[in-house]
Coordinates of C-alpha atoms and ligand atoms in Angstrom, one line a residue:
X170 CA 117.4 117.5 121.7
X171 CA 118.9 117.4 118.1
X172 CA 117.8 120.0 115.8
X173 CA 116.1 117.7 113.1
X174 CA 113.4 116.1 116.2
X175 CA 113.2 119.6 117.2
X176 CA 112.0 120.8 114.3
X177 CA 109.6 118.1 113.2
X178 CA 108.2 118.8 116.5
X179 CA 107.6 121.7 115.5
X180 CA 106.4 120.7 111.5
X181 CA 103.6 118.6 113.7
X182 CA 102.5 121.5 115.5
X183 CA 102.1 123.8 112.7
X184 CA 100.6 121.9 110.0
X185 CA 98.2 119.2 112.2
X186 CA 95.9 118.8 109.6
X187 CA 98.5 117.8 106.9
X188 CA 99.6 114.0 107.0
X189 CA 100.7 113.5 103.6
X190 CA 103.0 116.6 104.0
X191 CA 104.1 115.6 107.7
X192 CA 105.2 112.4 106.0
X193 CA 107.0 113.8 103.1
X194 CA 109.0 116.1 105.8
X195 CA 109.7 113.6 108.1
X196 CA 110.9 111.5 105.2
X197 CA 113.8 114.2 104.3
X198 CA 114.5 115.6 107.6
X199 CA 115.6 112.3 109.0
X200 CA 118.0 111.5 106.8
X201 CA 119.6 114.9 107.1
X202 CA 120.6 114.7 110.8
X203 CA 124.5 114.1 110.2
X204 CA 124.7 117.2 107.6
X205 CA 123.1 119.3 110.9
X206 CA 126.0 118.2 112.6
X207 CA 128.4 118.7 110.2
X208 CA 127.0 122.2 109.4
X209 CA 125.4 123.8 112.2
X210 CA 125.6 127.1 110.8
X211 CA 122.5 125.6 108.8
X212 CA 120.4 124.6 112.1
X213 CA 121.1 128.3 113.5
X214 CA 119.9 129.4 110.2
X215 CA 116.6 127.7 110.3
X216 CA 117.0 126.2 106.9
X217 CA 114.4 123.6 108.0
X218 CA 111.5 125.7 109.5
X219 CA 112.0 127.7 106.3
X220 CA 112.3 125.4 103.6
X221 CA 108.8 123.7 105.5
X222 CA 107.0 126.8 104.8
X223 CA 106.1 128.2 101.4
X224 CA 107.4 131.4 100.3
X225 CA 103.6 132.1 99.2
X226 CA 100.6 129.7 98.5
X227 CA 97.6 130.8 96.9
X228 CA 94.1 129.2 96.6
X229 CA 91.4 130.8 94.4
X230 CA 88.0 129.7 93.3
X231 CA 87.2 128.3 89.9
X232 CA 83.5 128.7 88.9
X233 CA 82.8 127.7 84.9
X234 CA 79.5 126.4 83.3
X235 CA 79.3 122.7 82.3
X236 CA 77.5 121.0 79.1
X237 CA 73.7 121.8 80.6
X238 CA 74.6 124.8 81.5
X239 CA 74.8 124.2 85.0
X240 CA 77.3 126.5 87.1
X241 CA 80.5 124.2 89.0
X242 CA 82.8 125.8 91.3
X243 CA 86.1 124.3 92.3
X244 CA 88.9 125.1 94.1
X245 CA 91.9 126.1 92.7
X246 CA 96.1 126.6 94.1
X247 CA 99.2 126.9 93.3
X248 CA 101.9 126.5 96.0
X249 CA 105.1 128.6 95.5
X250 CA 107.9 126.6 97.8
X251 CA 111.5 127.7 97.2
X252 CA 112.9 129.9 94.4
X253 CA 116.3 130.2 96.6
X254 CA 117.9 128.1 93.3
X255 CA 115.4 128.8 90.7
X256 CA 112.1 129.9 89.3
X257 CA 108.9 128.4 91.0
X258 CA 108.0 124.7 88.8
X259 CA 106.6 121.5 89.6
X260 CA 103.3 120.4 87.8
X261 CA 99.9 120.8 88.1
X262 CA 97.6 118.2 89.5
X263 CA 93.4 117.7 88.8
X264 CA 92.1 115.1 91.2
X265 CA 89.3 115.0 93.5
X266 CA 91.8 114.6 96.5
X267 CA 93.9 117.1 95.1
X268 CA 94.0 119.4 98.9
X269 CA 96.6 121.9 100.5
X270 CA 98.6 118.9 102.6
X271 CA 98.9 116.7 99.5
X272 CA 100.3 120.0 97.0
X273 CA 102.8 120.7 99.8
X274 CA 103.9 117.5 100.2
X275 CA 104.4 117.8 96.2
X276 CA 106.2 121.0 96.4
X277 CA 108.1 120.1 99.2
X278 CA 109.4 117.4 97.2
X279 CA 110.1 118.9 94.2
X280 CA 112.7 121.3 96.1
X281 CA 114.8 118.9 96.4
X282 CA 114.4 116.8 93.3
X283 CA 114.6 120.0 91.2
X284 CA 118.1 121.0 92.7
X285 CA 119.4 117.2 92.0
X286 CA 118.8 117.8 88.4
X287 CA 121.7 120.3 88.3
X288 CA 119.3 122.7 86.8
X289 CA 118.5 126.5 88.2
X290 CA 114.8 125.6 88.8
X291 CA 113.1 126.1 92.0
X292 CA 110.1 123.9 94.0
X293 CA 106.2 124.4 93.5
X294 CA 103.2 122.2 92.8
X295 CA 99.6 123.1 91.8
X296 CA 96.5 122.2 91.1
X297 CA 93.0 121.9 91.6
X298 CA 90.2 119.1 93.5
X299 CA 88.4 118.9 89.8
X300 CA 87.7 115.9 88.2
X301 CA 88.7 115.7 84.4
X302 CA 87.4 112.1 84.2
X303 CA 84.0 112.0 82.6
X304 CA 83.8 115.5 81.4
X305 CA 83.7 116.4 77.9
X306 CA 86.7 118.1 75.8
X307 CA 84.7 121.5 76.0
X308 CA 84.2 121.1 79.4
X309 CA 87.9 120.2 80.3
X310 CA 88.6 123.7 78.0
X311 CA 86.1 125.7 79.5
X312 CA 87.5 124.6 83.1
X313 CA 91.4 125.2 82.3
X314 CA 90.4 128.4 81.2
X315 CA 88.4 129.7 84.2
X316 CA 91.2 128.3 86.5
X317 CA 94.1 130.5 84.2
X318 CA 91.9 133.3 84.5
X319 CA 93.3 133.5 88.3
X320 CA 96.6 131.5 88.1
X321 CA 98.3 133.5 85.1
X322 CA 99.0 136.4 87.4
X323 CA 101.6 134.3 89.6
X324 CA 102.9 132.9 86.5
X325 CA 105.9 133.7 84.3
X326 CA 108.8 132.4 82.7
X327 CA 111.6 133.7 85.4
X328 CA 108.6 133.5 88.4
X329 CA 106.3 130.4 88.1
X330 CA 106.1 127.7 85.2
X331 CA 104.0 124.9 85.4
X332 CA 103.8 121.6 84.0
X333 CA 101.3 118.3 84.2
X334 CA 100.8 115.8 87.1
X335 CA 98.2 113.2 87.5
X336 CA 94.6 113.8 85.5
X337 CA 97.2 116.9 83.4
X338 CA 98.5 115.5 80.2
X339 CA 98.6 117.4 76.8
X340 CA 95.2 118.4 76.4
X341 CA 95.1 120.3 79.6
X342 CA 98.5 121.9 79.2
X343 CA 97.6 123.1 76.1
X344 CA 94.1 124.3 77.0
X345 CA 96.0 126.3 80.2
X346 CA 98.7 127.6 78.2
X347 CA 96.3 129.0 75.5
X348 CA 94.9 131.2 77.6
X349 CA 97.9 132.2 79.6
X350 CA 99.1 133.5 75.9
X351 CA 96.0 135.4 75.6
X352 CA 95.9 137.1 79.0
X353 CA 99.5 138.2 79.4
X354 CA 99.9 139.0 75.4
X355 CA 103.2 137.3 75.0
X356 CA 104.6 134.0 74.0
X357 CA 106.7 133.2 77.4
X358 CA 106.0 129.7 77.3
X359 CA 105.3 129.9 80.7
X360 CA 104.0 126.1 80.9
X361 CA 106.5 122.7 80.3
X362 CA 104.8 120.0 78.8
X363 CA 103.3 121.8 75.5
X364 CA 102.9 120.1 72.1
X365 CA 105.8 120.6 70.2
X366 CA 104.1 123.2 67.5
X367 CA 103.3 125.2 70.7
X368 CA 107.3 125.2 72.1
X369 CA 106.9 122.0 73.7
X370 CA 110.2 119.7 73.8
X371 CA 110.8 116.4 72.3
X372 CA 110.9 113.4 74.6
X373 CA 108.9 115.2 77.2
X374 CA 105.8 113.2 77.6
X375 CA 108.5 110.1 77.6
X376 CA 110.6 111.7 80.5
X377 CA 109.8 110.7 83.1
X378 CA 109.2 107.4 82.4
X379 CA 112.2 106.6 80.8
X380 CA 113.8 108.6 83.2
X381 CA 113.1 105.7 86.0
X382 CA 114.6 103.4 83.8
X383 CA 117.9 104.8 83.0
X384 CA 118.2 105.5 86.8
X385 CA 117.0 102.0 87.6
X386 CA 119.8 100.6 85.1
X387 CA 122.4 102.8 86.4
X388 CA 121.7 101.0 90.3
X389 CA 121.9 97.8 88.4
X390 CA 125.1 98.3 86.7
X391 CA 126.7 99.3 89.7
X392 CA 126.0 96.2 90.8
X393 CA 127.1 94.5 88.1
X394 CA 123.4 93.1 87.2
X395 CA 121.2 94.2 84.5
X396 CA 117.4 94.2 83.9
X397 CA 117.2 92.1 80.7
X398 CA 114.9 89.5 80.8
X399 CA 113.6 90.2 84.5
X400 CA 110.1 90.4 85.4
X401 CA 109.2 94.0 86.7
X402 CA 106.3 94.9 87.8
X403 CA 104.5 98.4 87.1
X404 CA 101.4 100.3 88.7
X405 CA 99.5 103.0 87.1
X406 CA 98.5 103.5 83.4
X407 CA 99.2 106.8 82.6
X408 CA 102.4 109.3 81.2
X409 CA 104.6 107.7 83.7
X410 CA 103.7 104.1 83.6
X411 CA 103.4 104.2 79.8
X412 CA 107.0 105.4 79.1
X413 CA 108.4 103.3 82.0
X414 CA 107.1 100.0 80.5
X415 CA 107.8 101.1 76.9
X416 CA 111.7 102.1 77.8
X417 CA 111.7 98.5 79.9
X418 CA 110.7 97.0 76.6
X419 CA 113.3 98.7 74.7
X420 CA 116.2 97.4 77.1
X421 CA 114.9 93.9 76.9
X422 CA 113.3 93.8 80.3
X423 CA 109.9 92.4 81.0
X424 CA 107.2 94.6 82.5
X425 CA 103.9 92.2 83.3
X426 CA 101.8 94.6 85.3
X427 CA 99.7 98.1 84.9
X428 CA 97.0 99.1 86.5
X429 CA 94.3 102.2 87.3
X430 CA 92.3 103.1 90.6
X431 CA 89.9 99.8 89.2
X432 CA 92.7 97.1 89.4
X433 CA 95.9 95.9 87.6
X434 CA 96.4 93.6 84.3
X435 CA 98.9 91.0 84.2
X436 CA 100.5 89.4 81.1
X437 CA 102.6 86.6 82.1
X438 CA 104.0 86.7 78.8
X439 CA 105.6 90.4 78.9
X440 CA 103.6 93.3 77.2
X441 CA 104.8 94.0 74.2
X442 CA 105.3 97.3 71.9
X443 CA 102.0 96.5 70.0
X444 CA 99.5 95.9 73.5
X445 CA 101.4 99.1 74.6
X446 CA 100.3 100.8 71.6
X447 CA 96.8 99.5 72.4
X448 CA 97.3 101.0 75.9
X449 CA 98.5 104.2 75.3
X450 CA 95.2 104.5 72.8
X451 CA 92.9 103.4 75.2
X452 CA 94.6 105.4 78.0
X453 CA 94.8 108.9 76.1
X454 CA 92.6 109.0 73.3
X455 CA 89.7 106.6 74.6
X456 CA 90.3 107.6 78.4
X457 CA 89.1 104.1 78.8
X458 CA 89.9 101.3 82.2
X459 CA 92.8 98.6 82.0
X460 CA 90.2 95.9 82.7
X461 CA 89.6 96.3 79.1
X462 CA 93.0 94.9 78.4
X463 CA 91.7 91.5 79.5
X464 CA 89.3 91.8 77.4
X465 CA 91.1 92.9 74.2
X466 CA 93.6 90.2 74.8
X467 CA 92.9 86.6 76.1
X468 CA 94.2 84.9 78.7
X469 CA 95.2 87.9 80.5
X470 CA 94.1 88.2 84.3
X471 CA 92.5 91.3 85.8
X472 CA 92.2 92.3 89.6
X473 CA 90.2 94.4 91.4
X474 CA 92.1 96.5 94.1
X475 CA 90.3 98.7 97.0
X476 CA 87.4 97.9 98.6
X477 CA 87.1 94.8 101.4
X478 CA 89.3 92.9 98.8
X479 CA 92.1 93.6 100.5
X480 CA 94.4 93.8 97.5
X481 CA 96.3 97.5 96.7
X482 CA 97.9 97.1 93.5
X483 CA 100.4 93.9 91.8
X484 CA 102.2 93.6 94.8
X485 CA 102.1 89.9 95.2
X486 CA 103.4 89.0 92.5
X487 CA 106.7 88.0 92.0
X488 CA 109.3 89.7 90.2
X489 CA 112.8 91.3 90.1
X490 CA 111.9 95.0 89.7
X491 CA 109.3 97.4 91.0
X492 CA 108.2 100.6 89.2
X493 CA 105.5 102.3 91.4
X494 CA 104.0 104.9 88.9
X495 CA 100.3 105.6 90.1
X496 CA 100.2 107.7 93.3
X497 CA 101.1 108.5 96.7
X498 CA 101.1 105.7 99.0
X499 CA 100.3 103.1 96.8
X500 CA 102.8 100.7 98.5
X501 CA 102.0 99.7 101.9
X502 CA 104.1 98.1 104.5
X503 CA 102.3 94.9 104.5
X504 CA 102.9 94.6 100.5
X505 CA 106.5 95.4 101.3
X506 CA 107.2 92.9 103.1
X507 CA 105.4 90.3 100.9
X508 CA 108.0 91.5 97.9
X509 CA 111.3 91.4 100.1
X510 CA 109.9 87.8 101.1
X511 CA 109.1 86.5 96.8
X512 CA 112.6 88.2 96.3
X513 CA 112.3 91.8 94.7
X514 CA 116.0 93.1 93.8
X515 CA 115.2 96.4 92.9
X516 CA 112.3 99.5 93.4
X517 CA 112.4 102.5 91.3
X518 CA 109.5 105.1 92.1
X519 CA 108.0 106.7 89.2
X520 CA 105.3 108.3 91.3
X521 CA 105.5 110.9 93.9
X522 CA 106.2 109.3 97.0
X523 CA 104.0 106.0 96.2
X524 CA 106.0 104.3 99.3
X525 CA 105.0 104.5 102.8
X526 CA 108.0 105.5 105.2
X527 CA 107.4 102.3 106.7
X528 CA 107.2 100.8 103.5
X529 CA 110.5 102.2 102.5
X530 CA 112.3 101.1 105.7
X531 CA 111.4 97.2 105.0
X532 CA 112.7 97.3 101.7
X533 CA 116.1 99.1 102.6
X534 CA 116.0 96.9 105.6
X535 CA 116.0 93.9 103.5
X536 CA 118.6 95.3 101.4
X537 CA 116.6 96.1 97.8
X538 CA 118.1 98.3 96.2
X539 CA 115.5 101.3 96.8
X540 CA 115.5 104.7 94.2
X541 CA 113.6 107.3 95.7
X542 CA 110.9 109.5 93.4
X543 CA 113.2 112.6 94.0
X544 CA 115.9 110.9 92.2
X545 CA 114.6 108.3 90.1
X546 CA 111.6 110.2 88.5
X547 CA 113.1 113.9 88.4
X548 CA 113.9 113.4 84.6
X549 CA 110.2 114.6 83.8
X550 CA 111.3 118.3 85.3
X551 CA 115.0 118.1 83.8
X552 CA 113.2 117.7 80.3
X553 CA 111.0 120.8 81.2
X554 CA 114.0 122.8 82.3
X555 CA 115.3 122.1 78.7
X556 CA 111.9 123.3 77.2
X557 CA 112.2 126.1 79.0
X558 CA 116.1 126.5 77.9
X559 CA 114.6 126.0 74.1
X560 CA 111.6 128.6 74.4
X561 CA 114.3 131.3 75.6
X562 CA 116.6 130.3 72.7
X563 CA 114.0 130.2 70.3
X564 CA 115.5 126.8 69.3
X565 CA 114.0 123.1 69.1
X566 CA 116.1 120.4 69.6
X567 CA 116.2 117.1 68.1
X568 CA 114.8 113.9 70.4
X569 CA 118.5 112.7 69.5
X570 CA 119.9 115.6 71.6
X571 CA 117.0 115.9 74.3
X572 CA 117.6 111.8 74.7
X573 CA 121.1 112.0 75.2
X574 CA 120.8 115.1 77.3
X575 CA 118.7 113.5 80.0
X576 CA 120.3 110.4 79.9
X577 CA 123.6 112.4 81.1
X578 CA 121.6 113.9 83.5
X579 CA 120.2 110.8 85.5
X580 CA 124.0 108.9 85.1
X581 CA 124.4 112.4 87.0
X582 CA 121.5 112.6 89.5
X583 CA 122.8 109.0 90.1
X584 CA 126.5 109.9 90.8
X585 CA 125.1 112.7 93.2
X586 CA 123.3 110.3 95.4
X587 CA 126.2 108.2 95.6
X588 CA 128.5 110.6 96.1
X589 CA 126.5 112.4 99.4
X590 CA 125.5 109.0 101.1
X591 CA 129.3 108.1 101.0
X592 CA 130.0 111.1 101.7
X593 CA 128.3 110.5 105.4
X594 CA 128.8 107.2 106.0
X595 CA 125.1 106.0 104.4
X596 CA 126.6 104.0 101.2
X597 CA 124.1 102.7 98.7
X598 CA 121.7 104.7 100.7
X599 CA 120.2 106.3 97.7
X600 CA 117.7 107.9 99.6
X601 CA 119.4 109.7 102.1
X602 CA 121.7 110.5 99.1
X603 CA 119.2 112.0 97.0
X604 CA 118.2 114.1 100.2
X605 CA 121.3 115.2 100.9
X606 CA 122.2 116.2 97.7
X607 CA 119.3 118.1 96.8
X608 CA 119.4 119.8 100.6
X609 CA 122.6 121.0 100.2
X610 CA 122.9 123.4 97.3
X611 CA 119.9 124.9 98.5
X612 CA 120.8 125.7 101.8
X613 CA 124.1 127.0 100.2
X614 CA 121.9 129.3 98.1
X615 CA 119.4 130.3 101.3
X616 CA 122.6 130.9 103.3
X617 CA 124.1 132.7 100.6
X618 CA 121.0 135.3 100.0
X619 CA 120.1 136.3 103.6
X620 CA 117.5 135.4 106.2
X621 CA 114.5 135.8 103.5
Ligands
NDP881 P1 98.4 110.3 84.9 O1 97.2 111.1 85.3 O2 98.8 110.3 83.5 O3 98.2 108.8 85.4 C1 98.0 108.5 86.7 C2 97.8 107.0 86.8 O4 97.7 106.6 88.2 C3 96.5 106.5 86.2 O5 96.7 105.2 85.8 C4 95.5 106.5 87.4 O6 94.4 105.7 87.3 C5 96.4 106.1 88.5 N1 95.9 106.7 89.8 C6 95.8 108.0 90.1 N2 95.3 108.1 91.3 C7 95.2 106.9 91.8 C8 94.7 106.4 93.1 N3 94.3 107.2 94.1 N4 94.7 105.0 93.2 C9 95.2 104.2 92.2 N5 95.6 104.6 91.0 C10 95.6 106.0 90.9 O7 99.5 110.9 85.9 P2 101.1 110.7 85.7 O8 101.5 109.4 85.1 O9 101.6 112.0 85.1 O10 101.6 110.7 87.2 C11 101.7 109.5 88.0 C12 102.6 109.8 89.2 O11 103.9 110.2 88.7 C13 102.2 110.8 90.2 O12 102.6 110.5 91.4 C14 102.9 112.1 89.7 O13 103.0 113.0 90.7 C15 104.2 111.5 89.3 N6 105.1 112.2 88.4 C16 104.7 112.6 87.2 C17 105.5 113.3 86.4 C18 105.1 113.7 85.0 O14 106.0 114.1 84.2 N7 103.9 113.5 84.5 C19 106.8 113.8 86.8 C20 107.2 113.2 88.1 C21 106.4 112.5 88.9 P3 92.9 106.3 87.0 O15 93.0 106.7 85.6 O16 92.0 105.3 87.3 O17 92.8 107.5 87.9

């Protein structure tokens, strides 16, 4: 029995009641059976077993008071994965399916995506199953600070430092951070993702999303293609998807989908700088529905998704790129194989893991040229690890200097992929690259500090 189905046997066993974590595990530790045999000093070490098991997670209640004075309680966590390369930092998530299995698939994750960027941060997700949408500002407030009355303690700038996720933008960051401040009496600017005035960095709320799209262009020009004038299609409507369409724009491509948990838009035409303006308005200032786009602007279509329609997201349609950027397994199989069959050239993953495994294998099957969330969307942390550089310095860079810092660091994350899946045999395999890569220099750095 090999060491890798040995030990997701026993992953299953120990965490039964955890699919979306099982499937992020499975995911990596497949792709790493030839670097067990290569290594086996890392097998006897139990790298696996202990990189699948957080060094601590905590949950904690969060009880505040909404508008009528009524009294909520919700559960709060924060799950504090590997600091063998790095302080604890991955974002923080508010959703109402926000649940232990999905913040350790998260976590899990961002191991591996954090030790890719090159960068001395370690892996760690958070979070809470409250709702932000439909609450007022003061009730958003009074809820970030009940949760930091708890979390602030396993915070700090060499331990624990947060950033946003899905339904944790800005507002919340700021709200979160604020009171951090207060409780621990010091500026440590112990959360990424801050308005600039506060510490925040420049291009971080476009990071991510632009991000996808230097990695996407760097798969492309080693193929000798480009993304100019191709159709790509992209899911969600928030910080990811905005800045991934926008940076599309900019390089001349032509994004033609976004979408929500209601449905997607599609322009035919392209959407331009000025509708994306209208978006990002809508989106973060109006926390309004994309439907509203077909409203705003004629001609456009809208489609329901969920429910017995059947339809998951802009799947059908055809185009030359992909750019998942909603959520977790928002691509399906069955809508794999209906891109590989209208021709897809390229998928970039802006979300966290918005592919199925079986999803993934069709595409790579079919020979798209697939870049894994690990790799394609870790420019969002790399930024943050350059706030967190600044806030030490006391220094604020230009968006010049941030730009050209994280564009050298995807051509990087890029070269590492490559360079790994040669390295055993998988080339073009970016996503046993990216797995291999990040693995590695943390079970360098586990086998270098002791059985811990
Ligand atoms: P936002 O909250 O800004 O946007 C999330 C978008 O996804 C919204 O359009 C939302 O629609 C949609 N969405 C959320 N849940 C679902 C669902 N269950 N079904 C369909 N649509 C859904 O989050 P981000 O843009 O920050 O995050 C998007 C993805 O990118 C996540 O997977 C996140 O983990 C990942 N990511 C984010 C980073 C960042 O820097 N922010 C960094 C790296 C990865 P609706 O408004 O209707 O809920």
């Amino acid at each position: 029995m090999s060491y890798v189905r040995d030990f997701l046997g026993w992953a299953k066993e120990k965490n039964p009641n955890e699919p979306e974590f099982l499937q992020a595990v499975t995911e990596v530790a497949e792709t790493l059976e030839p670097v067990f045999e290569r290594h086996p000093e890392w097998a006897e070490d139990r790298v696996l077993e202990r990189l699948s098991e957080p060094e601590r997670a905590v949950s904690f209640r969060v009880s505040w008071l909404d508008d009528s004075q009524r009294v909520r309680v919700n559960r709060g966590y924060r799950v504090q994965f590997s600091s063998a390369i790095g302080p604890y930092k991955g974002g923080m998530r508010f959703h109402p399916t926000v649940n232990l299995s999905v913040l350790k698939f998260l976590g899990f994750e961002q191991i591996f995506k954090n030790s890719l960027t090159g960068q001395a941060i370690g892996g760690g997700k958070g979070g809470s199953d409250f709702d932000p949408k439909g609450k007022s500002e003061s009730e958003v407030m009074r809820f970030c600070q009940a949760l930091m009355c708890e979390l602030w303690r396993h915070l700090g700038p060499d331990t624990d430092v947060p950033a946003g996720d899905i339904g944790v933008g800005s507002r919340e960051v700021g709200f979160m951070y604020g009171m951090d401040k207060k409780l621990r009496n010091a500026w440590t600017g112990v959360f990424t993702g801050k308005d600039p005035a506060s510490g925040g960095s420049l291009i971080r709320p476009e990071a991510t999303g632009y991000g996808v799209v230097y990695f996407a262009s760097e798969m492309m020009e080693a193929h000798g293609e480009s993304l100019e004038g191709k159709r790509c299609v992209v899911s969600g409507s928030g910080n990811v998807a905005q800045y991934t369409v926008e940076k599309l724009i900019e390089i001349g491509a032509k994004p033609v989908t976004m979408s929500d948990s209601g449905g997607f838009i599609h322009d035919p035409d392209g959407i331009t700088r000025e509708k994306l303006d209208w978006v990002k308005e809508l989106k973060n200032e109006r926390r309004g529905r994309i439907s509203e786009y077909a409203e705003k602007y004629k001609g456009m279509e809208y489609t329901e998704t969920g429910g017995d329609s059947g339809v998951t997201g802009p799947w059908e349609l055809e185009c030359y790129g992909v750019f998942p950027c909603a959520t977790q397994n928002e691509l399906d199989e069955k809508s794999a194989k209906r891109m590989v069959e209208s021709g897809v050239r390229l998928v970039a993953e802006g979300a966290n893991m918005p592919s199925t495994n079986e999803a993934i294998k069709v595409m790579q099957d079919a020979g798209v040229l697939f870049g894994p969330a690990k790799a394609a969307n870790a420019g969002g942390v790399a930024v943050s690890a350059l706030e967190m550089a600044q806030n030490s310095q006391r220094q604020a860079w230009t968006r010049e200097v941030v730009d050209a810092r994280l564009q050298d660091i995807m051509k990087r994350i890029f070269g590492a992929c490559c360079e790994a899946a040669e390295k055993y045999g998988k080339k073009e395999d970016y996503l046993s690259g990216a797995n291999i890569a990040g693995f590695e220099k943390v079970a360098q750095a586990m086998r270098f500090q002791g059985v811990l």
